[in-house]
XYZ file of N, CA and C in Angstrom:
267
model
N -100.628 -302.836 -73.091
C -99.363 -303.233 -73.679
C -98.533 -303.992 -72.641
N -97.771 -304.945 -73.117
C -96.917 -305.698 -72.214
C -95.689 -304.886 -71.851
N -95.253 -305.021 -70.631
C -94.048 -304.325 -70.168
C -92.801 -305.021 -70.695
N -91.763 -304.224 -70.954
C -90.462 -304.758 -71.303
C -90.229 -305.082 -72.766
N -91.206 -304.930 -73.632
C -90.987 -305.262 -75.038
C -90.969 -304.031 -75.941
N -91.327 -302.884 -75.431
C -91.381 -301.660 -76.234
C -90.233 -300.724 -75.848
N -89.681 -299.977 -76.834
C -88.627 -299.007 -76.507
C -89.192 -297.852 -75.680
N -88.287 -297.181 -74.994
C -88.662 -296.049 -74.146
C -89.048 -294.857 -75.031
N -90.323 -294.502 -75.045
C -90.847 -293.404 -75.860
C -90.991 -292.195 -74.956
N -90.160 -291.166 -75.186
C -90.124 -290.023 -74.273
C -89.846 -288.743 -75.050
N -89.941 -287.624 -74.351
C -89.623 -286.336 -74.961
C -88.112 -286.219 -75.108
N -87.684 -285.753 -76.299
C -86.265 -285.613 -76.617
C -86.034 -284.220 -77.187
N -84.918 -283.609 -76.800
C -84.526 -282.290 -77.305
C -83.629 -282.471 -78.519
N -84.035 -281.904 -79.659
C -83.216 -281.907 -80.866
C -82.620 -280.515 -81.028
N -81.303 -280.459 -81.290
C -80.590 -279.189 -81.405
C -79.959 -279.113 -82.794
N -80.449 -278.190 -83.623
C -79.861 -277.932 -84.938
C -78.654 -277.032 -84.706
N -77.450 -277.605 -84.797
C -76.244 -276.862 -84.459
C -75.873 -275.823 -85.515
N -76.412 -275.930 -86.743
C -76.061 -274.968 -87.783
C -76.699 -273.600 -87.550
N -77.845 -273.563 -86.873
C -78.494 -272.266 -86.637
C -78.926 -272.097 -85.176
N -78.464 -272.975 -84.300
C -78.755 -272.918 -82.866
C -80.266 -272.917 -82.595
N -80.981 -273.798 -83.277
C -82.420 -273.948 -83.111
C -82.694 -275.228 -82.340
N -83.567 -275.150 -81.347
C -83.898 -276.318 -80.528
C -85.395 -276.570 -80.560
N -85.754 -277.861 -80.580
C -87.165 -278.214 -80.498
C -87.305 -279.553 -79.783
N -88.471 -279.752 -79.214
C -88.753 -280.971 -78.460
C -89.816 -281.772 -79.196
N -89.568 -283.058 -79.276
C -90.550 -283.978 -79.831
C -90.381 -285.308 -79.108
N -91.315 -286.197 -79.326
C -91.220 -287.505 -78.682
C -90.495 -288.469 -79.609
N -89.633 -289.309 -79.016
C -88.829 -290.221 -79.814
C -88.369 -291.402 -78.970
N -87.931 -292.458 -79.663
C -87.355 -293.618 -78.987
C -85.841 -293.671 -79.168
N -85.242 -292.645 -79.786
C -83.818 -292.629 -80.075
C -83.007 -292.681 -78.774
N -81.919 -293.452 -78.822
C -81.025 -293.543 -77.662
C -80.003 -292.416 -77.726
N -79.769 -291.760 -76.610
C -78.812 -290.660 -76.554
C -77.929 -290.804 -75.334
N -76.747 -290.207 -75.427
C -75.842 -290.155 -74.276
C -75.860 -288.776 -73.635
N -76.118 -287.758 -74.441
C -76.054 -286.374 -73.973
C -77.385 -285.935 -73.387
N -77.301 -284.915 -72.560
C -78.487 -284.282 -71.999
C -78.375 -282.786 -72.258
N -79.527 -282.162 -72.465
C -79.543 -280.729 -72.711
C -80.705 -280.094 -71.985
N -80.561 -278.810 -71.708
C -81.601 -278.088 -70.979
C -82.358 -277.183 -71.937
N -83.679 -277.170 -71.801
C -84.530 -276.323 -72.624
C -85.693 -275.855 -71.767
N -85.834 -274.541 -71.670
C -86.897 -273.911 -70.878
C -86.927 -274.442 -69.442
N -85.726 -274.585 -68.875
C -85.615 -274.953 -67.466
C -85.777 -276.423 -67.150
N -85.898 -277.264 -68.164
C -86.071 -278.687 -67.937
C -84.997 -279.451 -68.711
N -84.516 -280.558 -68.151
C -83.472 -281.347 -68.791
C -84.083 -282.488 -69.605
N -83.561 -282.661 -70.832
C -84.047 -283.678 -71.762
C -82.863 -284.451 -72.334
N -83.101 -285.668 -72.846
C -82.075 -286.330 -73.655
C -81.832 -285.468 -74.894
N -80.570 -285.335 -75.338
C -80.200 -284.397 -76.395
C -79.706 -285.131 -77.635
N -80.202 -284.711 -78.804
C -79.726 -285.197 -80.095
C -79.296 -283.975 -80.892
N -78.024 -283.962 -81.332
C -77.520 -282.858 -82.153
C -77.669 -283.241 -83.620
N -78.253 -282.329 -84.411
C -78.463 -282.565 -85.833
C -77.857 -281.420 -86.639
N -77.544 -281.687 -87.897
C -76.927 -280.687 -88.774
C -77.959 -279.847 -89.511
N -79.100 -280.439 -89.865
C -80.097 -279.746 -90.680
C -81.486 -280.035 -90.134
N -82.280 -278.989 -90.034
C -83.695 -279.124 -89.680
C -84.485 -278.222 -90.624
N -85.776 -278.180 -90.453
C -86.601 -277.304 -91.287
C -86.224 -275.841 -91.083
N -85.644 -275.520 -89.956
C -85.249 -274.139 -89.654
C -84.005 -273.713 -90.448
N -83.161 -274.669 -90.858
C -81.928 -274.313 -91.550
C -81.832 -274.870 -92.967
N -82.739 -275.739 -93.380
C -82.663 -276.332 -94.710
C -83.020 -275.299 -95.774
N -82.211 -275.186 -96.833
C -82.455 -274.160 -97.857
C -83.839 -274.225 -98.499
N -84.394 -275.393 -98.659
C -85.715 -275.505 -99.281
C -86.782 -274.838 -98.421
N -86.716 -275.014 -97.120
C -87.720 -274.461 -96.214
C -87.469 -272.997 -95.864
N -86.219 -272.553 -95.952
C -85.909 -271.163 -95.616
C -86.069 -270.225 -96.798
N -86.253 -270.774 -98.004
C -86.399 -269.937 -99.191
C -85.082 -269.536 -99.804
N -83.975 -270.106 -99.341
C -82.655 -269.795 -99.882
C -82.196 -270.875 -100.844
N -83.151 -271.605 -101.408
C -82.858 -272.697 -102.321
C -82.318 -272.137 -103.630
N -81.194 -272.681 -104.088
C -80.593 -272.233 -105.330
C -80.919 -273.230 -106.439
N -81.226 -272.717 -107.601
C -81.432 -273.576 -108.762
C -80.069 -273.750 -109.425
N -79.684 -274.987 -109.609
C -78.364 -275.276 -110.156
C -78.407 -275.193 -111.672
N -77.485 -274.430 -112.216
C -77.358 -274.282 -113.660
C -76.347 -275.314 -114.143
N -76.828 -276.475 -114.571
C -75.919 -277.558 -114.946
C -75.117 -277.224 -116.186
N -75.689 -276.517 -117.145
C -74.940 -276.162 -118.353
C -73.778 -275.246 -117.983
N -74.003 -274.315 -117.093
C -72.940 -273.421 -116.644
C -71.845 -274.158 -115.906
N -72.201 -275.174 -115.164
C -71.212 -275.962 -114.428
C -70.332 -276.751 -115.391
N -70.945 -277.286 -116.451
C -70.176 -278.041 -117.432
C -69.189 -277.127 -118.144
N -69.642 -275.965 -118.548
C -68.755 -275.017 -119.227
C -67.627 -274.553 -118.309
N -67.927 -274.326 -117.060
C -66.899 -273.918 -116.096
C -65.852 -275.017 -115.948
N -66.303 -276.274 -115.901
C -65.377 -277.400 -115.802
C -64.487 -277.473 -117.039
N -65.093 -277.305 -118.217
C -64.312 -277.368 -119.459
C -63.298 -276.240 -119.551
N -63.654 -275.052 -119.065
C -62.718 -273.937 -119.075
C -61.558 -274.198 -118.121
N -61.866 -274.812 -117.005
C -60.837 -275.054 -115.997
C -59.878 -276.163 -116.421
N -60.425 -277.253 -116.968
C -59.599 -278.411 -117.267
C -59.358 -278.628 -118.757
N -60.104 -277.974 -119.613
C -59.928 -278.113 -121.046
C -60.131 -279.545 -121.490
N -59.252 -280.022 -122.343
C -59.376 -281.388 -122.855
C -58.419 -282.331 -122.156
N -57.768 -281.884 -121.136
C -56.816 -282.723 -120.403
C -57.576 -283.892 -119.771
N -57.137 -285.079 -120.091
C -57.731 -286.261 -119.484
C -59.044 -286.694 -120.110
N -59.521 -286.010 -121.128
C -60.781 -286.366 -121.749
C -60.572 -287.519 -122.709
N -61.368 -288.565 -122.589
C -61.266 -289.717 -123.464
C -62.329 -289.688 -124.558
N -63.223 -288.719 -124.482
C -64.254 -288.605 -125.500
C -64.118 -287.278 -126.205
N -64.524 -287.255 -127.447
C -64.465 -285.994 -128.178
C -65.710 -285.189 -127.878
N -65.553 -283.887 -127.793
C -66.660 -282.985 -127.492
C -67.170 -282.427 -128.805
N -68.465 -282.561 -129.026
C -69.064 -282.063 -130.264
C -69.109 -280.546 -130.205
N -68.555 -279.892 -131.176
C -68.589 -278.429 -131.216
C -69.927 -277.992 -131.781
N -70.518 -277.029 -131.139
C -71.855 -276.653 -131.584
C -71.946 -275.281 -131.861
């Protein structure tokens, strides 16, 4: 490979701040921060969600009841501001 045309591909520390989970992978992402992991310093990227905290992967995934949400909205706001008629069923 030619020098000077490829981004710097190195080990980077990713920190999931929602559950304080850290992992190392290789990346070309540019970072300003540095973080320490297992006694070694790495470029640091802070993230909000990873497989460790995402509801789908943790098994805490909720199924949304859309019909219940619509009824809750109608109870809260009624017909105020409604420009369409609601079919009574």
